[in-house]
Amino acid sequence: MSFKLRSLNLGKPEVYQTDQGKLESAYRKKPVQHPVYLTKLNFEGDEQADKKHHGGLDKAVCLYPAQHYHYWENEYGRSFSYPAFGENITVDGIEEKSVHIGDVFQLGMAKLQVSEPRKPCYIIARTHGIKDFPARVTKCGYTGFYLRVMEEGHVQVGDEMELIREDPSKVTIKQVNDVRYNDRNSRRKIERIVAVEALADGLRQSLENHLAKL
């Protein structure tokens, strides 16, 4: 099973004007056509403005499925170009409902592992001037997801993202999103998620803390 890398996107922190004032972010990335080296922490030439909530080993790469763009263009009656969701890689055909936490992919010369869903925040709303954008993303589940880097290497547009190992737990990104936003009090579902070895540490801690309160 493989998927096409449609856009490889890099950005550095900048201050830009929004309808609610100035915003410092690296959200507005730009596509590049040349090969880029992917390290354990990020693509060379890419940075995060808020390193507390973005980046790190478990969030080295942010992926957004290319086919979701059509959905959002229909929803809002406007066009969105890559990478409108601030993603590092825009990949065609991959989906939250079929990708599992812990799945391992080969992309170019790099090897990546799915670590957690992406959690849409206020930046997407302010960047596009659409107040309900984060809520709409979480409602439909088209969040995209993060990957950690297991092996560093060069990546470029046109590379195939090939599944080389499916995680045996088979907990999908969609299932994690469902618990995160719709079924937060299901002890059984939460316990199944936190048992996945490859789950990002931050999300595991958050779910375990919530589980302790149930």
N, C-alpha and C. Protein backbone atom coordinates (compact mmCIF):
# COMPACT_ATOMS: atom_id res chain seq x y z
N MET A 1 0.85 -1.19 0.00
CA MET A 1 0.00 0.00 0.00
C MET A 1 0.89 1.24 0.00
N SER A 2 0.70 2.12 -0.98
CA SER A 2 1.52 3.32 -1.05
C SER A 2 0.68 4.51 -1.48
N PHE A 3 1.19 5.70 -1.16
CA PHE A 3 0.49 6.95 -1.41
C PHE A 3 1.48 7.98 -1.95
N LYS A 4 1.00 8.88 -2.77
CA LYS A 4 1.88 9.85 -3.44
C LYS A 4 2.05 11.12 -2.62
N LEU A 5 3.32 11.54 -2.48
CA LEU A 5 3.62 12.83 -1.85
C LEU A 5 3.38 13.95 -2.86
N ARG A 6 2.33 14.72 -2.64
CA ARG A 6 1.95 15.77 -3.58
C ARG A 6 2.66 17.09 -3.33
N SER A 7 2.96 17.37 -2.06
CA SER A 7 3.61 18.64 -1.75
C SER A 7 4.47 18.48 -0.51
N LEU A 8 5.68 19.02 -0.56
CA LEU A 8 6.61 19.05 0.56
C LEU A 8 6.77 20.51 0.96
N ASN A 9 6.48 20.82 2.23
CA ASN A 9 6.29 22.20 2.62
C ASN A 9 7.15 22.59 3.83
N LEU A 10 7.80 23.72 3.72
CA LEU A 10 8.69 24.20 4.78
C LEU A 10 8.30 25.62 5.19
N GLY A 11 8.57 25.94 6.44
CA GLY A 11 8.30 27.30 6.90
C GLY A 11 9.06 27.61 8.18
N LYS A 12 9.31 28.89 8.39
CA LYS A 12 9.95 29.36 9.61
C LYS A 12 9.05 30.38 10.28
N PRO A 13 9.23 30.59 11.58
CA PRO A 13 8.37 31.54 12.29
C PRO A 13 8.39 32.92 11.66
N GLU A 14 7.22 33.51 11.55
CA GLU A 14 7.07 34.86 11.02
C GLU A 14 5.90 35.51 11.75
N VAL A 15 5.87 36.82 11.71
CA VAL A 15 4.74 37.56 12.27
C VAL A 15 3.92 38.08 11.10
N TYR A 16 2.64 37.71 11.07
CA TYR A 16 1.77 38.19 10.00
C TYR A 16 0.45 38.68 10.57
N GLN A 17 -0.20 39.50 9.78
CA GLN A 17 -1.43 40.16 10.21
C GLN A 17 -2.64 39.27 9.93
N THR A 18 -3.55 39.16 10.90
CA THR A 18 -4.80 38.44 10.73
C THR A 18 -5.95 39.39 11.08
N ASP A 19 -7.18 38.92 10.91
CA ASP A 19 -8.32 39.78 11.23
C ASP A 19 -8.46 40.03 12.73
N GLN A 20 -7.68 39.32 13.53
CA GLN A 20 -7.69 39.52 14.97
C GLN A 20 -6.34 40.04 15.49
N GLY A 21 -5.57 40.64 14.60
CA GLY A 21 -4.29 41.20 15.00
C GLY A 21 -3.12 40.38 14.52
N LYS A 22 -1.95 40.68 15.05
CA LYS A 22 -0.73 40.02 14.63
C LYS A 22 -0.62 38.62 15.23
N LEU A 23 0.00 37.73 14.47
CA LEU A 23 0.17 36.35 14.90
C LEU A 23 1.57 35.88 14.53
N GLU A 24 2.27 35.32 15.50
CA GLU A 24 3.59 34.74 15.21
C GLU A 24 3.43 33.23 15.05
N SER A 25 3.80 32.72 13.90
CA SER A 25 3.60 31.30 13.62
C SER A 25 4.47 30.88 12.43
N ALA A 26 4.70 29.58 12.32
CA ALA A 26 5.35 29.01 11.14
C ALA A 26 4.33 28.25 10.31
N TYR A 27 3.06 28.57 10.52
CA TYR A 27 1.96 27.85 9.87
C TYR A 27 1.98 28.02 8.35
N ARG A 28 2.32 29.23 7.90
CA ARG A 28 2.26 29.52 6.47
C ARG A 28 3.51 29.00 5.76
N LYS A 29 3.53 27.70 5.58
CA LYS A 29 4.66 27.07 4.91
C LYS A 29 4.55 27.23 3.39
N LYS A 30 5.65 26.95 2.71
CA LYS A 30 5.67 27.06 1.26
C LYS A 30 6.19 25.76 0.64
N PRO A 31 5.58 25.35 -0.47
CA PRO A 31 6.04 24.12 -1.15
C PRO A 31 7.44 24.31 -1.73
N VAL A 32 8.23 23.24 -1.67
CA VAL A 32 9.56 23.23 -2.29
C VAL A 32 9.65 22.03 -3.23
N GLN A 33 10.46 22.16 -4.27
CA GLN A 33 10.58 21.10 -5.27
C GLN A 33 11.86 20.29 -5.13
N HIS A 34 12.81 20.79 -4.38
CA HIS A 34 14.10 20.11 -4.26
C HIS A 34 14.07 19.08 -3.12
N PRO A 35 14.96 18.09 -3.14
CA PRO A 35 15.05 17.12 -2.05
C PRO A 35 15.41 17.83 -0.74
N VAL A 36 14.80 17.39 0.36
CA VAL A 36 15.06 17.98 1.67
C VAL A 36 15.41 16.86 2.65
N TYR A 37 16.42 17.11 3.46
CA TYR A 37 16.83 16.10 4.44
C TYR A 37 15.93 16.16 5.66
N LEU A 38 15.41 15.03 6.05
CA LEU A 38 14.54 14.91 7.22
C LEU A 38 15.33 14.36 8.39
N THR A 39 15.43 15.15 9.45
CA THR A 39 16.13 14.72 10.66
C THR A 39 15.12 14.16 11.66
N LYS A 40 15.61 13.77 12.81
CA LYS A 40 14.72 13.25 13.86
C LYS A 40 13.72 14.29 14.35
N LEU A 41 14.06 15.57 14.18
CA LEU A 41 13.21 16.63 14.72
C LEU A 41 12.39 17.36 13.68
N ASN A 42 12.88 17.43 12.44
CA ASN A 42 12.13 18.17 11.42
C ASN A 42 12.85 18.08 10.08
N PHE A 43 12.18 18.62 9.06
CA PHE A 43 12.84 18.82 7.78
C PHE A 43 13.81 19.99 7.92
N GLU A 44 14.99 19.87 7.32
CA GLU A 44 15.93 20.98 7.35
C GLU A 44 15.30 22.18 6.65
N GLY A 45 15.34 23.33 7.34
CA GLY A 45 14.71 24.53 6.80
C GLY A 45 13.31 24.76 7.32
N ASP A 46 12.83 23.87 8.17
CA ASP A 46 11.50 24.01 8.76
C ASP A 46 11.64 24.18 10.27
N GLU A 47 10.84 25.06 10.85
CA GLU A 47 10.89 25.31 12.29
C GLU A 47 9.48 25.51 12.83
N GLN A 48 9.38 25.55 14.17
CA GLN A 48 8.11 25.84 14.82
C GLN A 48 8.26 27.09 15.68
N ALA A 49 7.21 27.89 15.72
CA ALA A 49 7.24 29.08 16.56
C ALA A 49 6.95 28.72 18.01
N ASP A 50 5.99 27.83 18.22
CA ASP A 50 5.57 27.41 19.56
C ASP A 50 6.08 25.99 19.80
N LYS A 51 7.28 25.88 20.35
CA LYS A 51 7.88 24.56 20.53
C LYS A 51 7.30 23.79 21.71
N LYS A 52 6.48 24.46 22.51
CA LYS A 52 5.82 23.77 23.62
C LYS A 52 4.72 22.85 23.10
N HIS A 53 3.99 23.30 22.08
CA HIS A 53 2.85 22.54 21.57
C HIS A 53 3.09 21.93 20.19
N HIS A 54 4.17 22.31 19.54
CA HIS A 54 4.46 21.79 18.20
C HIS A 54 5.90 21.30 18.13
N GLY A 55 6.15 20.37 17.23
CA GLY A 55 7.50 19.87 17.05
C GLY A 55 7.88 18.85 18.11
N GLY A 56 9.15 18.48 18.13
CA GLY A 56 9.63 17.44 19.04
C GLY A 56 9.68 16.10 18.34
N LEU A 57 10.21 15.11 19.01
CA LEU A 57 10.41 13.80 18.39
C LEU A 57 9.10 13.16 17.93
N ASP A 58 8.03 13.33 18.71
CA ASP A 58 6.76 12.70 18.36
C ASP A 58 5.96 13.50 17.33
N LYS A 59 6.38 14.72 17.07
CA LYS A 59 5.67 15.57 16.10
C LYS A 59 6.64 16.15 15.08
N ALA A 60 7.56 15.32 14.63
CA ALA A 60 8.58 15.79 13.70
C ALA A 60 7.99 16.15 12.35
N VAL A 61 6.96 15.41 11.93
CA VAL A 61 6.35 15.60 10.62
C VAL A 61 4.84 15.69 10.76
N CYS A 62 4.26 16.72 10.16
CA CYS A 62 2.80 16.85 10.14
C CYS A 62 2.31 16.51 8.74
N LEU A 63 1.37 15.58 8.65
CA LEU A 63 0.82 15.13 7.37
C LEU A 63 -0.64 15.52 7.26
N TYR A 64 -1.03 15.98 6.06
CA TYR A 64 -2.45 16.20 5.80
C TYR A 64 -2.81 15.55 4.46
N PRO A 65 -3.92 14.79 4.44
CA PRO A 65 -4.34 14.11 3.21
C PRO A 65 -4.79 15.09 2.14
N ALA A 66 -4.26 14.92 0.94
CA ALA A 66 -4.55 15.85 -0.16
C ALA A 66 -6.02 15.86 -0.55
N GLN A 67 -6.68 14.70 -0.49
CA GLN A 67 -8.06 14.62 -0.96
C GLN A 67 -9.03 15.40 -0.06
N HIS A 68 -8.63 15.71 1.17
CA HIS A 68 -9.51 16.49 2.04
C HIS A 68 -9.69 17.92 1.55
N TYR A 69 -8.77 18.39 0.75
CA TYR A 69 -8.88 19.76 0.23
C TYR A 69 -10.19 19.96 -0.54
N HIS A 70 -10.59 18.95 -1.30
CA HIS A 70 -11.85 19.05 -2.06
C HIS A 70 -13.04 19.22 -1.11
N TYR A 71 -13.01 18.49 -0.01
CA TYR A 71 -14.08 18.59 0.98
C TYR A 71 -14.20 20.01 1.52
N TRP A 72 -13.06 20.61 1.90
CA TRP A 72 -13.10 21.95 2.49
C TRP A 72 -13.47 23.01 1.46
N GLU A 73 -13.06 22.82 0.23
CA GLU A 73 -13.45 23.77 -0.81
C GLU A 73 -14.95 23.76 -1.03
N ASN A 74 -15.56 22.58 -0.95
CA ASN A 74 -17.02 22.48 -1.07
C ASN A 74 -17.72 23.05 0.15
N GLU A 75 -17.14 22.80 1.34
CA GLU A 75 -17.75 23.27 2.57
C GLU A 75 -17.79 24.80 2.65
N TYR A 76 -16.69 25.42 2.25
CA TYR A 76 -16.57 26.87 2.44
C TYR A 76 -16.72 27.66 1.14
N GLY A 77 -16.85 26.97 0.01
CA GLY A 77 -17.03 27.67 -1.25
C GLY A 77 -15.86 28.55 -1.63
N ARG A 78 -14.66 28.10 -1.29
CA ARG A 78 -13.46 28.84 -1.64
C ARG A 78 -12.33 27.86 -1.90
N SER A 79 -11.28 28.31 -2.52
CA SER A 79 -10.18 27.41 -2.85
C SER A 79 -9.13 27.43 -1.73
N PHE A 80 -8.50 26.29 -1.54
CA PHE A 80 -7.39 26.17 -0.61
C PHE A 80 -6.23 25.51 -1.36
N SER A 81 -5.07 26.09 -1.26
CA SER A 81 -3.90 25.52 -1.93
C SER A 81 -2.95 24.93 -0.90
N TYR A 82 -2.18 23.93 -1.33
CA TYR A 82 -1.19 23.31 -0.44
C TYR A 82 -0.17 24.37 0.00
N PRO A 83 0.20 24.41 1.29
CA PRO A 83 -0.28 23.62 2.41
C PRO A 83 -1.18 24.46 3.32
N ALA A 84 -2.43 24.56 2.98
CA ALA A 84 -3.37 25.41 3.72
C ALA A 84 -3.55 24.97 5.17
N PHE A 85 -3.17 23.74 5.48
CA PHE A 85 -3.33 23.24 6.85
C PHE A 85 -2.02 23.22 7.62
N GLY A 86 -1.02 23.92 7.11
CA GLY A 86 0.25 24.05 7.81
C GLY A 86 1.04 22.77 7.87
N GLU A 87 0.72 21.82 6.98
CA GLU A 87 1.37 20.52 7.02
C GLU A 87 2.74 20.52 6.34
N ASN A 88 3.61 19.63 6.79
CA ASN A 88 4.90 19.42 6.13
C ASN A 88 4.75 18.63 4.84
N ILE A 89 3.88 17.63 4.89
CA ILE A 89 3.69 16.79 3.71
C ILE A 89 2.20 16.64 3.41
N THR A 90 1.87 16.86 2.15
CA THR A 90 0.51 16.69 1.67
C THR A 90 0.50 15.41 0.84
N VAL A 91 -0.25 14.41 1.31
CA VAL A 91 -0.16 13.06 0.73
C VAL A 91 -1.52 12.64 0.20
N ASP A 92 -1.53 12.14 -1.01
CA ASP A 92 -2.78 11.79 -1.69
C ASP A 92 -3.21 10.36 -1.37
N GLY A 93 -4.47 10.21 -0.94
CA GLY A 93 -5.07 8.89 -0.78
C GLY A 93 -5.02 8.31 0.62
N ILE A 94 -4.17 8.82 1.45
CA ILE A 94 -4.06 8.30 2.82
C ILE A 94 -5.21 8.86 3.65
N GLU A 95 -5.71 8.07 4.62
CA GLU A 95 -6.90 8.49 5.36
C GLU A 95 -6.81 8.16 6.85
N GLU A 96 -7.43 9.02 7.66
CA GLU A 96 -7.44 8.81 9.11
C GLU A 96 -8.15 7.52 9.51
N LYS A 97 -9.12 7.09 8.73
CA LYS A 97 -9.89 5.90 9.09
C LYS A 97 -9.15 4.60 8.82
N SER A 98 -8.04 4.66 8.09
CA SER A 98 -7.32 3.43 7.77
C SER A 98 -5.88 3.41 8.25
N VAL A 99 -5.38 4.55 8.72
CA VAL A 99 -4.01 4.61 9.25
C VAL A 99 -4.03 4.37 10.75
N HIS A 100 -3.09 3.56 11.23
CA HIS A 100 -3.04 3.19 12.64
C HIS A 100 -1.88 3.88 13.37
N ILE A 101 -2.08 4.16 14.64
CA ILE A 101 -0.97 4.57 15.48
C ILE A 101 0.08 3.44 15.44
N GLY A 102 1.33 3.81 15.16
CA GLY A 102 2.39 2.81 15.11
C GLY A 102 2.70 2.27 13.73
N ASP A 103 1.86 2.56 12.74
CA ASP A 103 2.17 2.14 11.37
C ASP A 103 3.49 2.78 10.93
N VAL A 104 4.28 2.02 10.20
CA VAL A 104 5.59 2.50 9.75
C VAL A 104 5.56 2.63 8.22
N PHE A 105 6.04 3.78 7.73
CA PHE A 105 6.06 4.07 6.31
C PHE A 105 7.47 4.40 5.84
N GLN A 106 7.77 4.03 4.62
CA GLN A 106 8.98 4.49 3.95
C GLN A 106 8.59 5.67 3.07
N LEU A 107 9.30 6.78 3.21
CA LEU A 107 9.06 7.95 2.37
C LEU A 107 10.40 8.45 1.87
N GLY A 108 10.67 8.28 0.60
CA GLY A 108 11.99 8.61 0.09
C GLY A 108 13.02 7.76 0.79
N MET A 109 14.03 8.39 1.35
CA MET A 109 15.08 7.68 2.08
C MET A 109 14.80 7.62 3.58
N ALA A 110 13.69 8.20 4.02
CA ALA A 110 13.37 8.26 5.44
C ALA A 110 12.32 7.21 5.81
N LYS A 111 12.34 6.83 7.09
CA LYS A 111 11.35 5.89 7.61
C LYS A 111 10.60 6.60 8.74
N LEU A 112 9.26 6.58 8.65
CA LEU A 112 8.41 7.32 9.58
C LEU A 112 7.43 6.41 10.29
N GLN A 113 7.03 6.81 11.50
CA GLN A 113 6.04 6.05 12.26
C GLN A 113 4.94 6.99 12.75
N VAL A 114 3.70 6.60 12.54
CA VAL A 114 2.55 7.39 12.98
C VAL A 114 2.51 7.45 14.51
N SER A 115 2.36 8.66 15.06
CA SER A 115 2.45 8.82 16.52
C SER A 115 1.16 9.33 17.17
N GLU A 116 0.42 10.21 16.50
CA GLU A 116 -0.82 10.73 17.08
C GLU A 116 -1.57 11.59 16.05
N PRO A 117 -2.86 11.81 16.28
CA PRO A 117 -3.61 12.72 15.41
C PRO A 117 -3.13 14.16 15.60
N ARG A 118 -3.33 14.95 14.60
CA ARG A 118 -3.06 16.38 14.73
C ARG A 118 -4.28 17.02 15.40
N LYS A 119 -4.04 17.92 16.33
CA LYS A 119 -5.12 18.61 17.02
C LYS A 119 -5.23 20.03 16.47
N PRO A 120 -6.27 20.33 15.70
CA PRO A 120 -6.41 21.67 15.13
C PRO A 120 -6.55 22.72 16.23
N CYS A 121 -5.86 23.84 16.06
CA CYS A 121 -5.92 24.89 17.07
C CYS A 121 -6.36 26.21 16.45
N TYR A 122 -6.33 27.27 17.25
CA TYR A 122 -6.83 28.57 16.82
C TYR A 122 -6.07 29.14 15.62
N ILE A 123 -4.84 28.68 15.40
CA ILE A 123 -4.02 29.26 14.33
C ILE A 123 -4.66 29.05 12.97
N ILE A 124 -5.26 27.86 12.77
CA ILE A 124 -5.91 27.59 11.48
C ILE A 124 -7.08 28.56 11.25
N ALA A 125 -7.79 28.90 12.33
CA ALA A 125 -8.90 29.83 12.21
C ALA A 125 -8.42 31.24 11.90
N ARG A 126 -7.40 31.68 12.61
CA ARG A 126 -6.90 33.05 12.41
C ARG A 126 -6.20 33.20 11.07
N THR A 127 -5.47 32.18 10.65
CA THR A 127 -4.76 32.28 9.37
C THR A 127 -5.72 32.43 8.20
N HIS A 128 -6.83 31.67 8.24
CA HIS A 128 -7.78 31.69 7.13
C HIS A 128 -8.97 32.61 7.36
N GLY A 129 -9.06 33.20 8.57
CA GLY A 129 -10.18 34.08 8.86
C GLY A 129 -11.51 33.36 8.92
N ILE A 130 -11.49 32.10 9.39
CA ILE A 130 -12.71 31.28 9.50
C ILE A 130 -12.82 30.81 10.95
N LYS A 131 -13.69 31.43 11.72
CA LYS A 131 -13.74 31.20 13.17
C LYS A 131 -14.05 29.75 13.55
N ASP A 132 -14.92 29.09 12.78
CA ASP A 132 -15.34 27.74 13.19
C ASP A 132 -14.48 26.63 12.58
N PHE A 133 -13.38 26.99 11.94
CA PHE A 133 -12.56 26.00 11.24
C PHE A 133 -12.10 24.87 12.17
N PRO A 134 -11.49 25.15 13.33
CA PRO A 134 -11.04 24.05 14.20
C PRO A 134 -12.18 23.12 14.61
N ALA A 135 -13.33 23.70 14.94
CA ALA A 135 -14.47 22.88 15.37
C ALA A 135 -14.97 22.01 14.23
N ARG A 136 -14.99 22.55 13.02
CA ARG A 136 -15.45 21.77 11.86
C ARG A 136 -14.47 20.64 11.54
N VAL A 137 -13.17 20.90 11.71
CA VAL A 137 -12.16 19.88 11.45
C VAL A 137 -12.32 18.71 12.42
N THR A 138 -12.47 19.02 13.70
CA THR A 138 -12.60 17.95 14.68
C THR A 138 -13.93 17.21 14.51
N LYS A 139 -14.97 17.91 14.10
CA LYS A 139 -16.28 17.26 13.93
C LYS A 139 -16.26 16.22 12.83
N CYS A 140 -15.62 16.55 11.70
CA CYS A 140 -15.60 15.60 10.58
C CYS A 140 -14.45 14.61 10.68
N GLY A 141 -13.46 14.91 11.52
CA GLY A 141 -12.35 13.98 11.72
C GLY A 141 -11.22 14.10 10.72
N TYR A 142 -11.27 15.12 9.87
CA TYR A 142 -10.21 15.31 8.87
C TYR A 142 -9.08 16.14 9.48
N THR A 143 -8.41 15.56 10.44
CA THR A 143 -7.41 16.28 11.22
C THR A 143 -6.00 16.18 10.67
N GLY A 144 -5.71 15.10 9.92
CA GLY A 144 -4.32 14.80 9.61
C GLY A 144 -3.67 14.18 10.83
N PHE A 145 -2.36 13.96 10.76
CA PHE A 145 -1.69 13.32 11.89
C PHE A 145 -0.20 13.59 11.87
N TYR A 146 0.46 13.23 12.98
CA TYR A 146 1.91 13.42 13.14
C TYR A 146 2.64 12.09 12.99
N LEU A 147 3.91 12.23 12.62
CA LEU A 147 4.78 11.07 12.53
C LEU A 147 6.13 11.39 13.17
N ARG A 148 6.74 10.39 13.77
CA ARG A 148 8.11 10.49 14.26
C ARG A 148 9.05 9.90 13.22
N VAL A 149 10.30 10.27 13.27
CA VAL A 149 11.29 9.81 12.29
C VAL A 149 12.11 8.68 12.89
N MET A 150 12.00 7.51 12.28
CA MET A 150 12.75 6.35 12.74
C MET A 150 14.11 6.26 12.06
N GLU A 151 14.15 6.67 10.80
CA GLU A 151 15.40 6.74 10.06
C GLU A 151 15.42 8.03 9.25
N GLU A 152 16.49 8.80 9.41
CA GLU A 152 16.63 10.05 8.68
C GLU A 152 16.96 9.82 7.21
N GLY A 153 16.67 10.82 6.38
CA GLY A 153 17.00 10.69 4.97
C GLY A 153 16.34 11.77 4.13
N HIS A 154 16.70 11.82 2.87
CA HIS A 154 16.15 12.81 1.95
C HIS A 154 14.74 12.43 1.47
N VAL A 155 13.91 13.44 1.31
CA VAL A 155 12.55 13.28 0.81
C VAL A 155 12.31 14.34 -0.26
N GLN A 156 11.53 14.02 -1.28
CA GLN A 156 11.18 15.02 -2.28
C GLN A 156 9.80 14.75 -2.85
N VAL A 157 9.22 15.79 -3.44
CA VAL A 157 7.90 15.69 -4.06
C VAL A 157 7.91 14.57 -5.10
N GLY A 158 6.82 13.79 -5.10
CA GLY A 158 6.71 12.68 -6.04
C GLY A 158 7.08 11.35 -5.43
N ASP A 159 7.73 11.37 -4.26
CA ASP A 159 8.06 10.11 -3.58
C ASP A 159 6.79 9.37 -3.21
N GLU A 160 6.89 8.05 -3.19
CA GLU A 160 5.79 7.22 -2.70
C GLU A 160 5.94 7.01 -1.20
N MET A 161 4.84 7.14 -0.47
CA MET A 161 4.82 6.84 0.96
C MET A 161 4.27 5.42 1.10
N GLU A 162 5.14 4.50 1.36
CA GLU A 162 4.79 3.08 1.31
C GLU A 162 4.70 2.47 2.71
N LEU A 163 3.58 1.82 2.99
CA LEU A 163 3.41 1.14 4.26
C LEU A 163 4.31 -0.09 4.30
N ILE A 164 5.20 -0.14 5.30
CA ILE A 164 6.10 -1.29 5.41
C ILE A 164 5.84 -2.13 6.66
N ARG A 165 5.08 -1.55 7.62
CA ARG A 165 4.68 -2.36 8.78
C ARG A 165 3.41 -1.80 9.39
N GLU A 166 2.39 -2.64 9.47
CA GLU A 166 1.13 -2.24 10.10
C GLU A 166 1.18 -2.59 11.57
N ASP A 167 0.83 -1.63 12.41
CA ASP A 167 0.86 -1.88 13.85
C ASP A 167 -0.19 -2.92 14.23
N PRO A 168 0.19 -3.92 15.03
CA PRO A 168 -0.75 -5.00 15.37
C PRO A 168 -1.94 -4.56 16.21
N SER A 169 -1.83 -3.44 16.90
CA SER A 169 -2.97 -2.97 17.72
C SER A 169 -4.13 -2.52 16.86
N LYS A 170 -3.83 -2.01 15.66
CA LYS A 170 -4.84 -1.55 14.71
C LYS A 170 -5.79 -0.51 15.29
N VAL A 171 -5.22 0.42 16.05
CA VAL A 171 -5.98 1.57 16.54
C VAL A 171 -5.80 2.70 15.54
N THR A 172 -6.87 3.09 14.86
CA THR A 172 -6.75 4.09 13.80
C THR A 172 -6.73 5.51 14.36
N ILE A 173 -6.26 6.43 13.52
CA ILE A 173 -6.31 7.85 13.85
C ILE A 173 -7.76 8.26 14.10
N LYS A 174 -8.68 7.79 13.30
CA LYS A 174 -10.10 8.10 13.46
C LYS A 174 -10.61 7.66 14.83
N GLN A 175 -10.22 6.47 15.28
CA GLN A 175 -10.67 5.98 16.57
C GLN A 175 -10.14 6.84 17.71
N VAL A 176 -8.91 7.30 17.59
CA VAL A 176 -8.36 8.19 18.61
C VAL A 176 -9.11 9.52 18.61
N ASN A 177 -9.38 10.05 17.42
CA ASN A 177 -10.15 11.29 17.33
C ASN A 177 -11.54 11.15 17.93
N ASP A 178 -12.17 10.02 17.68
CA ASP A 178 -13.52 9.79 18.21
C ASP A 178 -13.52 9.84 19.74
N VAL A 179 -12.50 9.23 20.34
CA VAL A 179 -12.40 9.25 21.80
C VAL A 179 -12.06 10.65 22.29
N ARG A 180 -11.18 11.29 21.59
CA ARG A 180 -10.71 12.61 22.00
C ARG A 180 -11.82 13.66 21.99
N TYR A 181 -12.73 13.56 21.02
CA TYR A 181 -13.71 14.62 20.84
C TYR A 181 -15.16 14.21 21.08
N ASN A 182 -15.45 12.91 21.01
CA ASN A 182 -16.85 12.48 21.07
C ASN A 182 -17.17 11.48 22.18
N ASP A 183 -16.23 10.68 22.57
CA ASP A 183 -16.52 9.59 23.51
C ASP A 183 -15.45 9.54 24.60
N ARG A 184 -15.27 10.67 25.27
CA ARG A 184 -14.16 10.82 26.22
C ARG A 184 -14.30 10.00 27.49
N ASN A 185 -15.48 9.47 27.73
CA ASN A 185 -15.68 8.75 28.97
C ASN A 185 -15.76 7.24 28.80
N SER A 186 -15.31 6.75 27.66
CA SER A 186 -15.27 5.31 27.44
C SER A 186 -13.96 4.74 27.96
N ARG A 187 -14.00 4.17 29.15
CA ARG A 187 -12.79 3.61 29.76
C ARG A 187 -12.18 2.53 28.86
N ARG A 188 -13.01 1.69 28.29
CA ARG A 188 -12.52 0.59 27.45
C ARG A 188 -11.75 1.12 26.24
N LYS A 189 -12.30 2.13 25.59
CA LYS A 189 -11.65 2.68 24.40
C LYS A 189 -10.35 3.40 24.75
N ILE A 190 -10.37 4.15 25.84
CA ILE A 190 -9.16 4.86 26.25
C ILE A 190 -8.06 3.88 26.62
N GLU A 191 -8.42 2.84 27.35
CA GLU A 191 -7.42 1.85 27.76
C GLU A 191 -6.81 1.16 26.54
N ARG A 192 -7.60 0.94 25.52
CA ARG A 192 -7.08 0.32 24.29
C ARG A 192 -6.07 1.24 23.61
N ILE A 193 -6.36 2.54 23.62
CA ILE A 193 -5.47 3.49 22.96
C ILE A 193 -4.15 3.63 23.72
N VAL A 194 -4.22 3.82 25.03
CA VAL A 194 -2.99 4.05 25.80
C VAL A 194 -2.11 2.80 25.84
N ALA A 195 -2.67 1.65 25.51
CA ALA A 195 -1.88 0.42 25.49
C ALA A 195 -1.01 0.31 24.24
N VAL A 196 -1.23 1.21 23.26
CA VAL A 196 -0.43 1.17 22.04
C VAL A 196 0.95 1.73 22.32
N GLU A 197 1.95 0.93 22.14
CA GLU A 197 3.33 1.30 22.49
C GLU A 197 3.80 2.54 21.74
N ALA A 198 3.38 2.70 20.49
CA ALA A 198 3.88 3.79 19.65
C ALA A 198 3.16 5.12 19.87
N LEU A 199 2.14 5.16 20.72
CA LEU A 199 1.40 6.40 20.95
C LEU A 199 2.33 7.48 21.50
N ALA A 200 2.17 8.71 21.04
CA ALA A 200 2.98 9.83 21.50
C ALA A 200 2.86 9.99 23.01
N ASP A 201 3.96 10.27 23.67
CA ASP A 201 3.99 10.35 25.13
C ASP A 201 3.03 11.40 25.67
N GLY A 202 2.98 12.57 25.02
CA GLY A 202 2.13 13.64 25.51
C GLY A 202 0.66 13.26 25.49
N LEU A 203 0.22 12.64 24.41
CA LEU A 203 -1.18 12.23 24.31
C LEU A 203 -1.47 11.09 25.28
N ARG A 204 -0.52 10.18 25.44
CA ARG A 204 -0.73 9.08 26.39
C ARG A 204 -0.93 9.63 27.80
N GLN A 205 -0.09 10.60 28.20
CA GLN A 205 -0.20 11.17 29.53
C GLN A 205 -1.53 11.86 29.73
N SER A 206 -1.97 12.59 28.69
CA SER A 206 -3.24 13.29 28.77
C SER A 206 -4.41 12.31 28.94
N LEU A 207 -4.38 11.24 28.17
CA LEU A 207 -5.46 10.25 28.25
C LEU A 207 -5.41 9.49 29.58
N GLU A 208 -4.23 9.21 30.06
CA GLU A 208 -4.10 8.49 31.35
C GLU A 208 -4.60 9.38 32.49
N ASN A 209 -4.30 10.67 32.42
CA ASN A 209 -4.80 11.59 33.44
C ASN A 209 -6.31 11.66 33.43
N HIS A 210 -6.88 11.68 32.24
CA HIS A 210 -8.34 11.69 32.12
C HIS A 210 -8.94 10.38 32.62
N LEU A 211 -8.27 9.30 32.29
CA LEU A 211 -8.75 7.97 32.71
C LEU A 211 -8.79 7.87 34.22
N ALA A 212 -7.83 8.46 34.88
CA ALA A 212 -7.77 8.41 36.36
C ALA A 212 -8.93 9.15 37.01
N LYS A 213 -9.57 10.04 36.26
CA LYS A 213 -10.69 10.82 36.82
C LYS A 213 -12.06 10.17 36.56
N LEU A 214 -12.07 9.14 35.73
CA LEU A 214 -13.34 8.50 35.40
C LEU A 214 -13.84 7.63 36.55
